[in-house]
CSV table of C-alpha atoms in Angstrom, one decimal:
chain,number,residue,atom,x,y,z
A,147,MET,CA,132.1,158.1,9.4
A,148,ASP,CA,135.1,156.5,7.2
A,149,ALA,CA,134.1,158.1,3.9
A,150,THR,CA,133.5,161.5,6.2
A,151,LYS,CA,136.6,163.7,5.8
A,152,GLN,CA,137.8,164.9,9.2
A,153,ARG,CA,137.2,168.6,9.6
A,154,PHE,CA,137.5,168.7,13.3
A,155,TYR,CA,140.7,167.6,15.0
A,156,LYS,CA,141.9,167.6,18.6
A,157,GLU,CA,144.1,170.2,18.0
A,158,MET,CA,141.4,172.2,17.1
A,159,THR,CA,140.8,175.6,19.0
A,160,VAL,CA,137.0,175.9,20.3
A,161,GLY,CA,136.7,178.8,18.6
A,162,ASP,CA,138.1,177.7,15.0
A,163,ALA,CA,135.6,174.7,15.6
A,164,ILE,CA,132.6,177.0,16.0
A,165,ALA,CA,133.5,179.0,13.0
A,166,LEU,CA,133.8,176.1,10.9
A,167,HIS,CA,130.0,174.5,11.4
A,168,PRO,CA,127.0,176.9,12.4
A,169,GLU,CA,125.9,173.8,14.4
A,170,ALA,CA,129.6,172.9,16.0
A,171,GLY,CA,127.8,175.0,19.7
A,172,LEU,CA,125.0,172.8,19.8
A,173,VAL,CA,127.1,169.6,19.4
A,174,PHE,CA,129.5,171.5,22.4
A,175,SER,CA,126.5,171.8,24.5
A,176,SER,CA,124.7,168.3,23.9
A,177,TYR,CA,127.8,167.0,25.8
A,178,HIS,CA,127.5,169.9,28.4
A,179,LEU,CA,130.6,172.0,27.4
A,180,GLY,CA,129.4,175.1,27.1
A,181,GLY,CA,125.8,175.5,27.9
A,182,CYS,CA,125.9,176.7,30.8
A,183,SER,CA,127.6,178.9,33.3
A,184,HIS,CA,129.5,176.7,35.4
A,185,CYS,CA,130.8,174.5,32.5
A,186,SER,CA,131.7,177.2,30.2
A,187,ILE,CA,134.5,176.5,27.8
A,188,ASN,CA,137.5,179.2,26.8
A,189,GLU,CA,137.6,179.5,22.4
A,190,PHE,CA,140.9,179.4,22.9
A,191,GLU,CA,141.3,176.4,24.4
A,192,THR,CA,141.8,173.1,22.4
A,193,ILE,CA,139.0,170.6,21.6
A,194,GLU,CA,141.1,167.9,23.4
A,195,GLN,CA,142.2,170.3,26.4
A,196,VAL,CA,138.2,170.9,26.9
A,197,CYS,CA,137.3,166.6,26.8
A,198,GLN,CA,140.3,166.5,29.2
A,199,GLY,CA,139.1,169.2,31.4
A,200,TYR,CA,134.9,167.9,31.1
A,201,GLY,CA,136.3,163.8,31.1
A,202,VAL,CA,134.8,163.7,27.6
A,203,GLU,CA,136.6,161.4,25.3
A,204,ALA,CA,137.7,163.4,22.4
A,205,GLU,CA,137.3,160.8,19.7
A,206,VAL,CA,133.7,160.6,20.7
A,207,LEU,CA,133.1,164.8,20.5
A,208,LEU,CA,135.0,164.7,17.1
A,209,ASP,CA,132.8,162.0,16.1
A,210,SER,CA,129.8,163.9,16.5
A,211,LEU,CA,131.1,167.4,15.2
A,212,ASN,CA,132.5,165.3,12.2
A,213,ASN,CA,129.1,163.8,11.4
A,214,LEU,CA,127.8,167.5,11.0
A,215,PHE,CA,129.4,167.5,7.7
A,216,ALA,CA,128.8,164.0,6.9
A,217,ASP,CA,124.8,165.1,7.1
A,218,GLU,CA,125.6,167.7,4.2
A,219,GLU,CA,127.7,165.4,2.5
A,220,ASP,CA,124.4,162.9,2.1
A,221,GLU,CA,122.0,165.7,1.2
A,222,GLU,CA,124.2,166.2,-1.9
């Protein structure tokens, strides 16, 4: 993913991430973050805080989020 600009970062809030890309919420859900009542996440928490709270490696989640834009760049 070296060629893809990092648009998501650890200090970004979940709300900002979801606003940045319409499929970001699906990525969070794929890591079982915010997809159900017992694993809800707060839109004001940072990506790093959410990852720490649920034991998800931040870099892995960020790679998945940033790959949303890599897919769009491939289509161009």
